[in-house]
mmCIF file of C-alpha atoms and ligand atoms in Angstrom:
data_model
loop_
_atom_site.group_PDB
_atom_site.id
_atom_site.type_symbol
_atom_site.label_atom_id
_atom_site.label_comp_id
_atom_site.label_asym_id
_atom_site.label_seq_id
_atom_site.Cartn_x
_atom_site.Cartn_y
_atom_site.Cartn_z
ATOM 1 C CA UNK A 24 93.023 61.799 93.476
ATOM 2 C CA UNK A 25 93.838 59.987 96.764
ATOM 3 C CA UNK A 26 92.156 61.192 99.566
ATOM 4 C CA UNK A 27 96.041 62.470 101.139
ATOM 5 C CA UNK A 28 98.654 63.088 99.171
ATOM 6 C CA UNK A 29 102.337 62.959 99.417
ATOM 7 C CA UNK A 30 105.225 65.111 98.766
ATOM 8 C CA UNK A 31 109.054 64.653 98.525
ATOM 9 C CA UNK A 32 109.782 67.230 100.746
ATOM 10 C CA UNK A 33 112.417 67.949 103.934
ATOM 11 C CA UNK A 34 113.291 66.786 105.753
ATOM 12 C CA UNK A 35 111.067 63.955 104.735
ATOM 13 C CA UNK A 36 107.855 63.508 103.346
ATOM 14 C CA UNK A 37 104.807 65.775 103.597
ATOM 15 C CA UNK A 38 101.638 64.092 103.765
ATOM 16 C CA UNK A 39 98.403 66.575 103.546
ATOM 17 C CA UNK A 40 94.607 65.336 103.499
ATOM 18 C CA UNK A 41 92.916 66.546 100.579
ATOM 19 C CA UNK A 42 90.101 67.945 102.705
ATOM 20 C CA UNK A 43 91.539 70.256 105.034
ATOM 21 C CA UNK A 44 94.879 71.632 102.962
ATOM 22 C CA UNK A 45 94.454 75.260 101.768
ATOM 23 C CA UNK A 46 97.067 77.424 99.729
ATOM 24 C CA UNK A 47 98.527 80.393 101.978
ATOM 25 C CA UNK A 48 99.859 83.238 100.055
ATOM 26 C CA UNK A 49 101.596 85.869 101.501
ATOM 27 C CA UNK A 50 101.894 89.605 100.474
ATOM 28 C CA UNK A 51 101.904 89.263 96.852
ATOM 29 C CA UNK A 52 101.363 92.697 96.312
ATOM 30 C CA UNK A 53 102.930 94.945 94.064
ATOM 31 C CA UNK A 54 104.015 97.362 96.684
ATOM 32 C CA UNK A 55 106.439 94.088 97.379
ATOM 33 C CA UNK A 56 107.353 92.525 93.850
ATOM 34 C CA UNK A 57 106.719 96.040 91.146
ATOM 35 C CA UNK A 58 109.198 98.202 90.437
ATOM 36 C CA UNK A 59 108.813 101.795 93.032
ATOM 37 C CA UNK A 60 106.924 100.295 94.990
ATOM 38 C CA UNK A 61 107.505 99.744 98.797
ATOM 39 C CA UNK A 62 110.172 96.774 98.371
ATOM 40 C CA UNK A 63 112.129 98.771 96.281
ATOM 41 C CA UNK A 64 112.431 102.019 97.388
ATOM 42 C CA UNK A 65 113.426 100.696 100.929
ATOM 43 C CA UNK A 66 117.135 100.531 100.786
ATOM 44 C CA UNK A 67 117.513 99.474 96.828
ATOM 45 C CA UNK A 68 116.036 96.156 96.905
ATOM 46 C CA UNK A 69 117.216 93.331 94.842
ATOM 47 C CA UNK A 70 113.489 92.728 92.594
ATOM 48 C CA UNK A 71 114.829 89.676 90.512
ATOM 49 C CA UNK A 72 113.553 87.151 92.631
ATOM 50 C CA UNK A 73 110.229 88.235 93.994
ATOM 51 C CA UNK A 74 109.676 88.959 90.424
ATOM 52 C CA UNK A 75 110.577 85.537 89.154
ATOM 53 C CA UNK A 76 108.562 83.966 91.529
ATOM 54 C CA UNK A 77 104.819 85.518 90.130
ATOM 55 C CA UNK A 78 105.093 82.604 87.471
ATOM 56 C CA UNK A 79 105.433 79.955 89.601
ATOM 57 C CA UNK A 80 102.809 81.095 91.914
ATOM 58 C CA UNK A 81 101.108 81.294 88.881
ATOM 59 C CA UNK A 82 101.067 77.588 88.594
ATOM 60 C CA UNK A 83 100.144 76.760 92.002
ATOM 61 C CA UNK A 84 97.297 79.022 92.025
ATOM 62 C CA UNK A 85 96.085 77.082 88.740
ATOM 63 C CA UNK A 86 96.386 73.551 90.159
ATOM 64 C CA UNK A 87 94.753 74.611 93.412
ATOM 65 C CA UNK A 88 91.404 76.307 91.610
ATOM 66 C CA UNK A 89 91.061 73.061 89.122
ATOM 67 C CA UNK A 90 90.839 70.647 92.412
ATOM 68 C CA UNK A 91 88.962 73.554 94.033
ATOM 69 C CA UNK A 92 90.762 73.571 97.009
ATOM 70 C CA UNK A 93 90.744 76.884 99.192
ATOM 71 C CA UNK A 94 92.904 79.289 98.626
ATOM 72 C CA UNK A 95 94.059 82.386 101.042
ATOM 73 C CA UNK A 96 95.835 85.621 100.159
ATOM 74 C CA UNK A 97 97.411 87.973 102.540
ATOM 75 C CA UNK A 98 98.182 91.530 102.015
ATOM 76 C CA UNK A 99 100.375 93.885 104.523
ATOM 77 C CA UNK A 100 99.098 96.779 105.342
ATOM 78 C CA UNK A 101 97.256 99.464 107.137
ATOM 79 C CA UNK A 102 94.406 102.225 107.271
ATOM 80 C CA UNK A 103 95.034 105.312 105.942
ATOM 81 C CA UNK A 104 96.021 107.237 109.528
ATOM 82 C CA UNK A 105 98.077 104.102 110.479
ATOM 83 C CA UNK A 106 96.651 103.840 113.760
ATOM 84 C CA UNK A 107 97.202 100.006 113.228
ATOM 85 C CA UNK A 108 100.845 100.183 112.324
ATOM 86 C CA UNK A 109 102.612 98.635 115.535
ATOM 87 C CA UNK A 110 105.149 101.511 116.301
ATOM 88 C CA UNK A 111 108.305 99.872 116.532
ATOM 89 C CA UNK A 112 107.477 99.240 112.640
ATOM 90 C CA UNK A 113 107.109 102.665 112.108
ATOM 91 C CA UNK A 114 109.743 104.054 114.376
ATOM 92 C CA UNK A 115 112.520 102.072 112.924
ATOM 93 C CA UNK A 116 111.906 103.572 109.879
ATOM 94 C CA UNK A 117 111.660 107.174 110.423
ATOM 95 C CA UNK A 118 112.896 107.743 113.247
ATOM 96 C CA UNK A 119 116.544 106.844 114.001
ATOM 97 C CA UNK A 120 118.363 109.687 112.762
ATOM 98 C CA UNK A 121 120.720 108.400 110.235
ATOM 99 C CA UNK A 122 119.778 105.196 109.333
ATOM 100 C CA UNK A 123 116.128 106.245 107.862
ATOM 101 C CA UNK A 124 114.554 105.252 104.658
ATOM 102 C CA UNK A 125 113.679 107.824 102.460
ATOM 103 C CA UNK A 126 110.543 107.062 102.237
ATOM 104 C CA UNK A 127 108.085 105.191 104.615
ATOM 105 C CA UNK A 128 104.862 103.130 105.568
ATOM 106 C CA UNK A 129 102.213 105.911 104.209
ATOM 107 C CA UNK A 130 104.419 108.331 101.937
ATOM 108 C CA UNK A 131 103.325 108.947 98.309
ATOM 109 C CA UNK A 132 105.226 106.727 95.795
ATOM 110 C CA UNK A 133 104.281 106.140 92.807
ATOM 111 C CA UNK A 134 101.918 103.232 93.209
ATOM 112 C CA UNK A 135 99.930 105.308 96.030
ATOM 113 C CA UNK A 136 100.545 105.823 99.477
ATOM 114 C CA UNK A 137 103.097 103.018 100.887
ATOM 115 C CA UNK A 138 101.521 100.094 102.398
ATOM 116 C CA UNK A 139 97.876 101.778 102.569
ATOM 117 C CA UNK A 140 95.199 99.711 102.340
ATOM 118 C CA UNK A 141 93.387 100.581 99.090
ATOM 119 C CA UNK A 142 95.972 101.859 97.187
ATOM 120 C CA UNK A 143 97.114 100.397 94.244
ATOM 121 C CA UNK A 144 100.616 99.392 95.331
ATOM 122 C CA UNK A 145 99.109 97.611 98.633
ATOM 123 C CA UNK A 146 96.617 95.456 96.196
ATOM 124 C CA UNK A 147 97.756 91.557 94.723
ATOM 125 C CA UNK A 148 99.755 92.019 91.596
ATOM 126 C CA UNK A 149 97.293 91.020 88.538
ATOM 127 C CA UNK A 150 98.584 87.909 87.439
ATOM 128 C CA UNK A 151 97.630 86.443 91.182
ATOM 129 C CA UNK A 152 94.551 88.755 91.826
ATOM 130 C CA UNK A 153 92.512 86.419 93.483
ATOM 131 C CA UNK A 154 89.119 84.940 92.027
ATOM 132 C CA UNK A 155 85.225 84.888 93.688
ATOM 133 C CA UNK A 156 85.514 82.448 96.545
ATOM 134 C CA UNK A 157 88.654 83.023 97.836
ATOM 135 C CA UNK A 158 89.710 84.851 101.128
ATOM 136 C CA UNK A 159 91.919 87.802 101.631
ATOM 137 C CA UNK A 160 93.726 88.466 104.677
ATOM 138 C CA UNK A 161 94.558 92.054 105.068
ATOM 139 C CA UNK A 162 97.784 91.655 108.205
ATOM 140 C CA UNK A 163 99.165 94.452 109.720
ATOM 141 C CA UNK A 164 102.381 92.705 111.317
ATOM 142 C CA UNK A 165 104.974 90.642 109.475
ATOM 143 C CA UNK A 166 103.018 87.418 110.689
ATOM 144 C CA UNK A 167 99.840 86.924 109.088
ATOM 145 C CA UNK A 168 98.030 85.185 112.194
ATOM 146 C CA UNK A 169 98.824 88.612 114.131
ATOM 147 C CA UNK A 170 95.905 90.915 114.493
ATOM 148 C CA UNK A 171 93.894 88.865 111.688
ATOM 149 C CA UNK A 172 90.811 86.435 111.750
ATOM 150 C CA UNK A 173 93.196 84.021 109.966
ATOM 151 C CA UNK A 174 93.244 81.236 112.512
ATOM 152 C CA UNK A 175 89.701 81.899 112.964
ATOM 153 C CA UNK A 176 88.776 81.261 109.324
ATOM 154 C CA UNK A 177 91.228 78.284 108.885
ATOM 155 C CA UNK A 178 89.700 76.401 111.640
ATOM 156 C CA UNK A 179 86.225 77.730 110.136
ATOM 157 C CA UNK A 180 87.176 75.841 106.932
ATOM 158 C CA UNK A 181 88.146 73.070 108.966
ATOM 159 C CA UNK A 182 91.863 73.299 107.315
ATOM 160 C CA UNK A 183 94.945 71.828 109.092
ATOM 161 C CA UNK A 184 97.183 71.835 106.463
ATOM 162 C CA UNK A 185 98.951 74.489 104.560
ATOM 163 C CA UNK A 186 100.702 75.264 101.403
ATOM 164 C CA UNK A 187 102.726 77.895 101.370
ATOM 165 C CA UNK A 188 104.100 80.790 99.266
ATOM 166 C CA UNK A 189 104.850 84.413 98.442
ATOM 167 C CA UNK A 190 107.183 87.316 99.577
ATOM 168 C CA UNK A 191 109.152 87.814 101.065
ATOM 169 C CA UNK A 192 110.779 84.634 102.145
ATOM 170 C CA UNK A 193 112.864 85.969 104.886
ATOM 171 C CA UNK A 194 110.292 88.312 106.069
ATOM 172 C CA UNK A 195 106.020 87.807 106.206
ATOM 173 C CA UNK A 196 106.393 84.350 104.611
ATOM 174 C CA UNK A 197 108.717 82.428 107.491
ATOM 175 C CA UNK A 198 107.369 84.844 110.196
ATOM 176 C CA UNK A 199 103.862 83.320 109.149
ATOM 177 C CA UNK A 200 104.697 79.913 108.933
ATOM 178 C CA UNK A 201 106.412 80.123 112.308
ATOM 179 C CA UNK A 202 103.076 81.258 113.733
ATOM 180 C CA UNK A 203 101.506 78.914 112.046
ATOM 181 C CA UNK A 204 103.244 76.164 113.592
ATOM 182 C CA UNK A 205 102.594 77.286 116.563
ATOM 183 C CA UNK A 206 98.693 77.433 116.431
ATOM 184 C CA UNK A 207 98.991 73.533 115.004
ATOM 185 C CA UNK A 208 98.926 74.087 111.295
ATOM 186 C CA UNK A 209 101.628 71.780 109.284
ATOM 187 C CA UNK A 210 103.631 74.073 106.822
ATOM 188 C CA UNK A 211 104.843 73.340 103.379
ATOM 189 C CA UNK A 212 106.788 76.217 101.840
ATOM 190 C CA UNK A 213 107.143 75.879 98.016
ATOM 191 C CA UNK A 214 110.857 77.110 97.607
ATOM 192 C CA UNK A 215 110.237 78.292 93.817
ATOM 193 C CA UNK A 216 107.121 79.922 95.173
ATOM 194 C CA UNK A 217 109.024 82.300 97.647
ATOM 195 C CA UNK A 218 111.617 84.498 97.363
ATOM 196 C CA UNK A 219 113.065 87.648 98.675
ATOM 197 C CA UNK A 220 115.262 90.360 98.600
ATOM 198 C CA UNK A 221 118.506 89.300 99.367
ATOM 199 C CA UNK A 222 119.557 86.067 97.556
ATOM 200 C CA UNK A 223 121.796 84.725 100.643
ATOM 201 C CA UNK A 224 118.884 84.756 103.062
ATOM 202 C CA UNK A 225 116.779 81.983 100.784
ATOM 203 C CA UNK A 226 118.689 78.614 101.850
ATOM 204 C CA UNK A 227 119.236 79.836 105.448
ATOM 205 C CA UNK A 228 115.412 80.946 105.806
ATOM 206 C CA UNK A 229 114.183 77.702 104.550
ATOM 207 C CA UNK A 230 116.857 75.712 106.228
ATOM 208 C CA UNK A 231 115.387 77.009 109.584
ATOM 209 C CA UNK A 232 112.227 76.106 109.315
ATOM 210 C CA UNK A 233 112.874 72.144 108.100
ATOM 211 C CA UNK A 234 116.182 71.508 110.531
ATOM 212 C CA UNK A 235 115.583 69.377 113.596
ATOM 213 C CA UNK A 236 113.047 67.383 111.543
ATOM 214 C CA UNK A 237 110.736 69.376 111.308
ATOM 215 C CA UNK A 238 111.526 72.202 113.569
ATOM 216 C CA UNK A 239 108.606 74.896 112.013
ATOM 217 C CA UNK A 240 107.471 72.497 109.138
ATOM 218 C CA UNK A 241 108.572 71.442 105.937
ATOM 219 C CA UNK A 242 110.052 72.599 102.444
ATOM 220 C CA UNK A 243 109.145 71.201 98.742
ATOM 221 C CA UNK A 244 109.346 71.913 95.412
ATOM 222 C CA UNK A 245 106.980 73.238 92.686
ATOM 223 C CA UNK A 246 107.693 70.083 90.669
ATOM 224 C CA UNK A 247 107.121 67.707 93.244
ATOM 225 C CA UNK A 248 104.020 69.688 94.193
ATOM 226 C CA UNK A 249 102.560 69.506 91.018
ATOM 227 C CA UNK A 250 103.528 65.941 89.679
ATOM 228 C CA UNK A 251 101.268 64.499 92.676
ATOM 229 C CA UNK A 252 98.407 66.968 92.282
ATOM 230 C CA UNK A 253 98.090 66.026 88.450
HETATM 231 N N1 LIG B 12 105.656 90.881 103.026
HETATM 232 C C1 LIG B 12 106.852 91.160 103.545
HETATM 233 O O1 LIG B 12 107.735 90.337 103.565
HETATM 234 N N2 LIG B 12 107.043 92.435 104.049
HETATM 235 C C2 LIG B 12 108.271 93.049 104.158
HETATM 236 O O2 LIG B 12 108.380 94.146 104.672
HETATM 237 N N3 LIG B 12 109.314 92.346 103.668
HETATM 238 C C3 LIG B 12 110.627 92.702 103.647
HETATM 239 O O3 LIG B 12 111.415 91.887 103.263
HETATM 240 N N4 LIG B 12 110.970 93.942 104.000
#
C-alpha cells in the first residue's frame, strides 16, 4: 500500500497517512446495541440499526488488524458508586418528576447493573471484543476525549488521523468526533459503521459534521473504505 491513502468521502476527499491513522470505536457495548440492555430500556429504543451496524464494524475491524494498524475502543461508563457520573447525566434521568426513565445509570437490568464498569452489559459486544494489542478507553461523558487519557495515548502513538465508528451516531460518536476536531485530529466517520436510535437523526448528524467543508471532519463509506485498503 501507498504510504497515504485516499477516500471518496464529503465533502471531498479524505487523505490519511498510513502511519499515524488509527480506528476509533465508540461504545460498542451491549448495554448500547443488545436487547435489555441500557439503549433499550431507556424510552423504547429503536435496536435495528445499532444492531445492523456490528457487521460492518465487523469488516473494518478485519481490514484494520491485517495492515496492523491501531485500533481504539471506547466504552461508557462508570465505577460502581458512580462518583464519576457527571450529575446533570444522572439528574436528568431520575430526577425530574415525570419525565424519568424507569430505570437508570446503575439499576439492575438484566445484563448487570446499567452502565457499570465490569458488568456484562457495559463490556464490547463479542463479535467486536477487542484483540491483545489494542487499547480500550473506558469514558465517562458522551465525548470520549472527556475525562480519558485518549488524547494522551493518540499523540503517544503518534496518530493524527482517525477512523471512525460505533454507537450511537447522534450521541458518543459525533460528540467525540467534535472533540476530536478540536484537539487537531482529522475525522472520518464510516456512515455504515454508525448508527443510532432514531433513524431521522443519521443524515442530519453526519450532515453536521461534513457541511461548511469540512466543518468537524469528514464522512465515507464502508465500500470506499475498504476498496482502497485492499
Ligand atoms: N454511546 C452512546 O451514544 N451513549 C448514549 O447514551 N447514547 C444515546 O443515544 N443515548
Amino acid at each position: 500500500l501507498p504510504k497515504n491513502i485516499t477516500i471518496e468521502a464529503k465533502p471531498y476527499p479524505y487523505t490519511f497517512p498510513l502511519s499515524s491513522t488509527a480506528l476509533l470505536l465508540i461504545d460498542l457495548q451491549r448495554d448500547f446495541i443488545l436487547p435489555s440492555g441500557f439503549g433499550d430500556i431507556q424510552s423504547g429504543m429503536n435496536l435495528a440499526a445499532v444492531t445492523a451496524v456490528v457487521p460492518n464494524c465487523v469488516r473494518i475491524l478485519q481490514a484494520f488488524r491485517e495492515l496492523e494498524l491501531p485500533i481504539f475502543h471506547t466504552r461508557e461508563g462508570h465505577l460502581p458508586d458512580l462518583s464519576d457520573c457527571p450529575s446533570s447525566k444522572l439528574n436528568r434521568q431520575a430526577s425530574a418528576p415525570g419525565t424519568n426513565h424507569s430505570k437508570v445509570i446503575g439499576d439492575p437490568g438484566k445484563l448487570g447493573r446499567l452502565l457499570v464498569r465490569g458488568e456484562h452489559g457495559h463490556d464490547i459486544v463479542d463479535e467486536c471484543q477487542p484483540k491483545l494489542g489494542e487499547v480500550v478507553v473506558d469514558k465517562p461523558g458522551k465525548g470520549a476525549f472527556w475525562n480519558t487519557n485518549l488524547s494522551e495515548e493518540l499523540v503517544g502513538w503518534g496518530i493524527t488521523h482517525l477512523i471512525v465508528g460505533g454507537v450511537t451516531t447522534e450521541c458518543c460518536v459525533t460528540t467525540t468526533v467534535r472533540e476530536a476536531n478540536d484537539r487537531g485530529f482529522e475525522c472520518c466517520i464510516i456512515e455504515e459503521c454508525a448508527a443510532g436510535y432514531n433513524d431521522s437523526f443519521q443524515a442530519p448528524s453526519l450532515n453536521m459534521i461534513h457541511w461548511s467543508q469540512g466543518l468537524f471532519g469528514f464522512v465515507s463509506s464502508l465500500p470506499n473504505l475498504l476498496k482502497e485498503l485492499a
